[in-house]
Coordinates of N, CA and C in Angstrom, one line a residue:
M1192 N 33.8 98.9 79.3 CA 34.2 98.5 80.6 C 32.9 98.3 81.4
K1193 N 32.6 97.1 81.7 CA 31.4 96.8 82.4 C 31.5 97.0 83.9
K1194 N 32.7 96.9 84.4 CA 32.9 97.0 85.9 C 33.3 98.4 86.2
P1195 N 32.5 99.1 87.0 CA 32.9 100.5 87.3 C 34.0 100.7 88.3
E1196 N 34.4 99.6 89.0 CA 35.4 99.6 90.0 C 36.7 100.2 89.5
I1197 N 37.1 99.9 88.3 CA 38.3 100.4 87.8 C 38.3 101.9 87.6
W1198 N 37.2 102.4 87.1 CA 37.0 103.8 86.9 C 37.0 104.6 88.3
I1199 N 36.3 104.0 89.2 CA 36.2 104.6 90.6 C 37.6 104.6 91.2
F1200 N 38.4 103.5 91.0 CA 39.7 103.5 91.5 C 40.6 104.5 90.8
E1201 N 40.4 104.7 89.5 CA 41.2 105.8 88.8 C 40.9 107.2 89.4
I1202 N 39.6 107.4 89.6 CA 39.2 108.7 90.2 C 39.8 108.9 91.5
V1203 N 39.6 108.0 92.4 CA 40.1 108.1 93.8 C 41.6 108.2 93.8
L1204 N 42.3 107.4 93.0 CA 43.8 107.5 93.0 C 44.2 108.9 92.4
S1205 N 43.6 109.4 91.4 CA 43.9 110.7 90.9 C 43.7 111.8 91.9
I1206 N 42.6 111.7 92.6 CA 42.3 112.8 93.6 C 43.3 112.7 94.7
V1207 N 43.6 111.5 95.2 CA 44.5 111.4 96.3 C 45.9 111.9 95.9
F1208 N 46.4 111.6 94.7 CA 47.7 112.1 94.2 C 47.7 113.6 94.0
V1209 N 46.6 114.1 93.5 CA 46.5 115.6 93.3 C 46.5 116.3 94.7
V1210 N 45.7 115.8 95.6 CA 45.7 116.5 96.9 C 47.0 116.3 97.6
L1211 N 47.7 115.2 97.6 CA 49.0 115.0 98.2 C 50.0 115.9 97.5
G1212 N 50.0 116.0 96.2 CA 50.9 116.8 95.5 C 50.8 118.3 95.7
L1213 N 49.5 118.7 95.7 CA 49.3 120.2 95.9 C 49.5 120.6 97.4
T1214 N 49.3 119.7 98.3 CA 49.5 120.1 99.7 C 51.0 119.8 100.2
N1215 N 51.8 119.3 99.3 CA 53.2 119.0 99.5 C 53.3 118.0 100.7
T1216 N 52.5 117.0 100.8 CA 52.5 116.0 101.8 C 53.4 114.9 101.4
K1217 N 54.2 114.4 102.4 CA 55.2 113.4 102.1 C 54.5 112.0 102.4
V1218 N 54.6 111.1 101.4 CA 54.1 109.7 101.6 C 55.2 108.8 101.1
L1219 N 55.7 108.0 102.0 CA 56.9 107.2 101.7 C 58.0 108.0 101.2
F1220 N 58.4 107.8 100.0 CA 59.5 108.6 99.4 C 59.0 109.7 98.5
L1221 N 57.7 109.9 98.4 CA 57.2 110.8 97.4 C 56.8 112.1 98.2
Q1222 N 57.2 113.2 97.7 CA 56.8 114.5 98.3 C 56.9 115.6 97.2
G1223 N 55.8 116.3 97.1 CA 55.8 117.4 96.1 C 55.0 117.1 94.8
P1224 N 54.6 118.1 94.1 CA 53.8 117.8 92.9 C 54.6 117.1 91.8
R1225 N 55.9 117.4 91.7 CA 56.6 116.7 90.6 C 56.7 115.2 90.8
A1226 N 57.0 114.8 92.1 CA 57.1 113.4 92.4 C 55.7 112.7 92.3
M1227 N 54.7 113.4 92.7 CA 53.3 112.8 92.5 C 52.9 112.7 91.1
T1228 N 53.3 113.7 90.2 CA 53.0 113.6 88.8 C 53.7 112.4 88.2
I1229 N 54.9 112.1 88.6 CA 55.6 111.0 88.0 C 55.0 109.7 88.5
A1230 N 54.7 109.6 89.8 CA 54.0 108.4 90.3 C 52.7 108.2 89.7
L1231 N 51.9 109.2 89.6 CA 50.5 109.1 89.0 C 50.7 108.7 87.5
G1232 N 51.7 109.2 86.8 CA 51.9 108.8 85.4 C 52.2 107.3 85.3
V1233 N 53.0 106.8 86.2 CA 53.3 105.3 86.1 C 52.0 104.5 86.4
A1234 N 51.3 105.0 87.4 CA 50.0 104.3 87.8 C 49.0 104.4 86.6
G1235 N 49.0 105.6 86.0 CA 48.0 105.8 84.9 C 48.3 104.9 83.7
M1236 N 49.6 104.7 83.4 CA 49.9 103.7 82.3 C 49.5 102.3 82.6
L1237 N 49.6 101.9 83.9 CA 49.2 100.6 84.2 C 47.6 100.5 84.2
L1238 N 47.0 101.5 84.6 CA 45.5 101.5 84.6 C 45.0 101.6 83.2
C1239 N 45.7 102.2 82.3 CA 45.3 102.3 80.9 C 45.1 100.9 80.2
T1240 N 45.9 99.9 80.6 CA 45.7 98.6 80.0 C 44.4 97.9 80.5
L1241 N 44.0 98.4 81.7 CA 42.7 97.8 82.2 C 41.5 98.5 81.7
S1242 N 41.6 99.7 81.2 CA 40.4 100.4 80.8 C 40.4 100.6 79.3
I1243 N 40.9 101.7 78.9 CA 40.8 102.1 77.4 C 41.8 101.3 76.5
G1244 N 42.7 100.6 77.1 CA 43.6 99.8 76.3 C 42.9 98.7 75.5
K1245 N 41.8 98.3 76.0 CA 41.0 97.3 75.2 C 40.4 97.8 74.0
F1246 N 40.2 99.1 73.9 CA 39.7 99.8 72.7 C 40.6 99.6 71.5
I1247 N 41.9 99.7 71.8 CA 42.9 99.6 70.7 C 42.9 98.3 70.0
S1248 N 42.7 97.2 70.7 CA 42.7 95.9 70.0 C 41.3 95.7 69.4
A1249 N 40.2 96.2 69.9 CA 38.9 96.0 69.4 C 38.6 96.9 68.2
A1250 N 38.9 98.1 68.2 CA 38.6 99.1 67.1 C 39.6 100.2 67.1
P1251 N 40.8 100.0 66.5 CA 41.8 101.1 66.5 C 41.5 102.4 65.9
A1252 N 40.5 102.4 65.0 CA 40.2 103.7 64.3 C 38.8 104.2 64.7
H1253 N 38.2 103.7 65.7 CA 36.9 104.2 66.2 C 37.1 105.6 66.8
P1254 N 36.1 106.5 66.7 CA 36.3 107.8 67.2 C 36.6 107.9 68.7
L1255 N 36.0 107.0 69.5 CA 36.3 106.9 70.9 C 37.7 106.5 71.2
T1256 N 38.2 105.6 70.4 CA 39.6 105.2 70.5 C 40.6 106.4 70.2
I1257 N 40.2 107.1 69.1 CA 41.0 108.3 68.8 C 41.0 109.3 69.9
L1258 N 39.8 109.5 70.5 CA 39.7 110.5 71.6 C 40.6 110.0 72.8
G1259 N 40.6 108.7 73.0 CA 41.5 108.1 74.0 C 43.0 108.3 73.7
Y1260 N 43.3 108.2 72.4 CA 44.7 108.5 72.0 C 45.1 110.0 72.3
I1261 N 44.2 110.9 72.1 CA 44.4 112.3 72.4 C 44.7 112.5 73.9
F1262 N 43.7 112.0 74.7 CA 43.9 112.2 76.1 C 45.1 111.4 76.6
G1263 N 45.4 110.3 76.0 CA 46.6 109.5 76.4 C 47.9 110.3 76.1
A1264 N 47.9 111.0 74.9 CA 49.1 111.8 74.5 C 49.3 112.9 75.5
I1265 N 48.2 113.6 75.9 CA 48.3 114.7 76.8 C 48.8 114.2 78.2
A1266 N 48.3 113.0 78.6 CA 48.8 112.5 79.9 C 50.3 112.1 79.8
L1267 N 50.6 111.5 78.7 CA 52.0 111.1 78.5 C 52.9 112.3 78.4
L1268 N 52.5 113.3 77.7 CA 53.3 114.5 77.6 C 53.5 115.2 79.0
A1269 N 52.5 115.2 79.8 CA 52.6 115.8 81.2 C 53.5 114.9 82.0
F1270 N 53.5 113.6 81.9 CA 54.3 112.7 82.6 C 55.8 112.9 82.2
I1271 N 56.0 112.9 80.9 CA 57.4 113.0 80.4 C 58.0 114.4 80.7
A1272 N 57.2 115.5 80.6 CA 57.7 116.8 80.9 C 58.2 116.9 82.3
Q1273 N 57.5 116.2 83.3 CA 58.0 116.2 84.7 C 59.1 115.2 84.9
L1274 N 59.1 114.1 84.2 CA 60.1 113.1 84.4 C 61.5 113.6 84.0
F1275 N 61.5 114.3 82.8 CA 62.8 114.7 82.3 C 62.9 116.2 82.5
N1276 N 62.1 116.9 83.3 CA 62.2 118.3 83.6 C 62.2 119.2 82.3
L1277 N 61.3 118.9 81.4 CA 61.3 119.6 80.1 C 60.7 121.0 80.3
D1278 N 61.0 121.9 79.4 CA 60.5 123.3 79.5 C 59.4 123.4 78.5
I1279 N 58.3 122.7 78.7 CA 57.1 122.8 77.9 C 56.2 123.8 78.5
P1280 N 55.8 124.9 77.8 CA 55.1 126.0 78.4 C 54.0 125.7 79.4
L1281 N 53.0 124.9 79.1 CA 51.9 124.7 80.0 C 52.3 123.6 81.1
L1282 N 53.2 122.8 80.7 CA 53.5 121.6 81.6 C 54.8 121.7 82.4
K1283 N 55.5 122.8 82.3 CA 56.7 122.9 83.1 C 56.5 123.1 84.6
E1284 N 55.3 123.7 84.9 CA 54.9 123.8 86.3 C 54.4 122.5 86.9
P1285 N 55.0 121.9 87.9 CA 54.6 120.6 88.4 C 53.1 120.5 88.8
K1286 N 52.6 121.6 89.5 CA 51.2 121.5 89.9 C 50.2 121.5 88.8
T1287 N 50.5 122.3 87.7 CA 49.7 122.3 86.6 C 49.7 120.9 85.8
A1288 N 50.9 120.4 85.7 CA 51.1 119.1 85.0 C 50.4 118.0 85.8
L1289 N 50.4 118.1 87.1 CA 49.7 117.1 88.0 C 48.2 117.1 87.7
V1290 N 47.6 118.3 87.7 CA 46.2 118.4 87.5 C 45.8 118.0 86.1
I1291 N 46.6 118.4 85.1 CA 46.3 118.0 83.7 C 46.4 116.5 83.6
L1292 N 47.4 115.9 84.2 CA 47.5 114.4 84.1 C 46.3 113.7 84.8
A1293 N 45.9 114.2 85.9 CA 44.8 113.6 86.6 C 43.5 113.7 85.8
V1294 N 43.3 114.8 85.2 CA 42.1 115.1 84.4 C 42.1 114.1 83.2
A1295 N 43.3 114.0 82.6 CA 43.4 113.1 81.4 C 43.1 111.7 81.7
I1296 N 43.6 111.2 82.9 CA 43.4 109.8 83.3 C 41.9 109.6 83.6
I1297 N 41.2 110.6 84.3 CA 39.8 110.4 84.5 C 39.0 110.5 83.2
A1298 N 39.4 111.3 82.3 CA 38.7 111.4 81.0 C 38.8 110.1 80.2
K1299 N 40.0 109.5 80.3 CA 40.2 108.2 79.6 C 39.4 107.1 80.2
G1300 N 39.2 107.2 81.5 CA 38.4 106.2 82.2 C 36.9 106.4 81.8
L1301 N 36.5 107.6 81.7 CA 35.1 107.9 81.2 C 34.9 107.4 79.8
I1302 N 35.8 107.6 78.9 CA 35.7 107.1 77.6 C 35.6 105.6 77.6
A1303 N 36.3 104.9 78.4 CA 36.3 103.5 78.5 C 34.9 103.0 79.0
R1304 N 34.1 103.8 79.6 CA 32.8 103.4 80.0 C 31.9 103.2 78.8
F1305 N 32.3 103.6 77.7 CA 31.4 103.5 76.5 C 31.9 102.3 75.6
E1306 N 32.5 101.3 76.2 CA 33.0 100.1 75.5 C 31.8 99.4 74.7
H1307 N 30.6 99.5 75.2 CA 29.5 98.8 74.6 C 29.2 99.4 73.2
L1308 N 29.7 100.6 72.9 CA 29.5 101.2 71.5 C 30.4 100.6 70.4
L1309 N 31.4 99.8 70.8 CA 32.3 99.2 69.8 C 31.6 98.1 69.1

């Protein structure tokens, strides 16, 4: 990823959603950590196609791609746990799931910064 704007946007968006979720601030129809986790999960999936999603087509078995798969699975699991209200031990608490999702999105963006290694 040669343009850092996408990663900066991911960081800012993640921080804003985490702060809004943890402070229980209402924005439009979203209020609370569970709603913010779901909204950040949707935004994260869209941002994935712009950042690390390019790794999959370029080198599906590269170690950085596999690391992206791992962080993506963690993010997806946090999103699904809140979307369907699943009782997954670490992710059943909305605040914890929100922070884990934000960290996974930022980590995937950081991995995408190493696109030149492919």
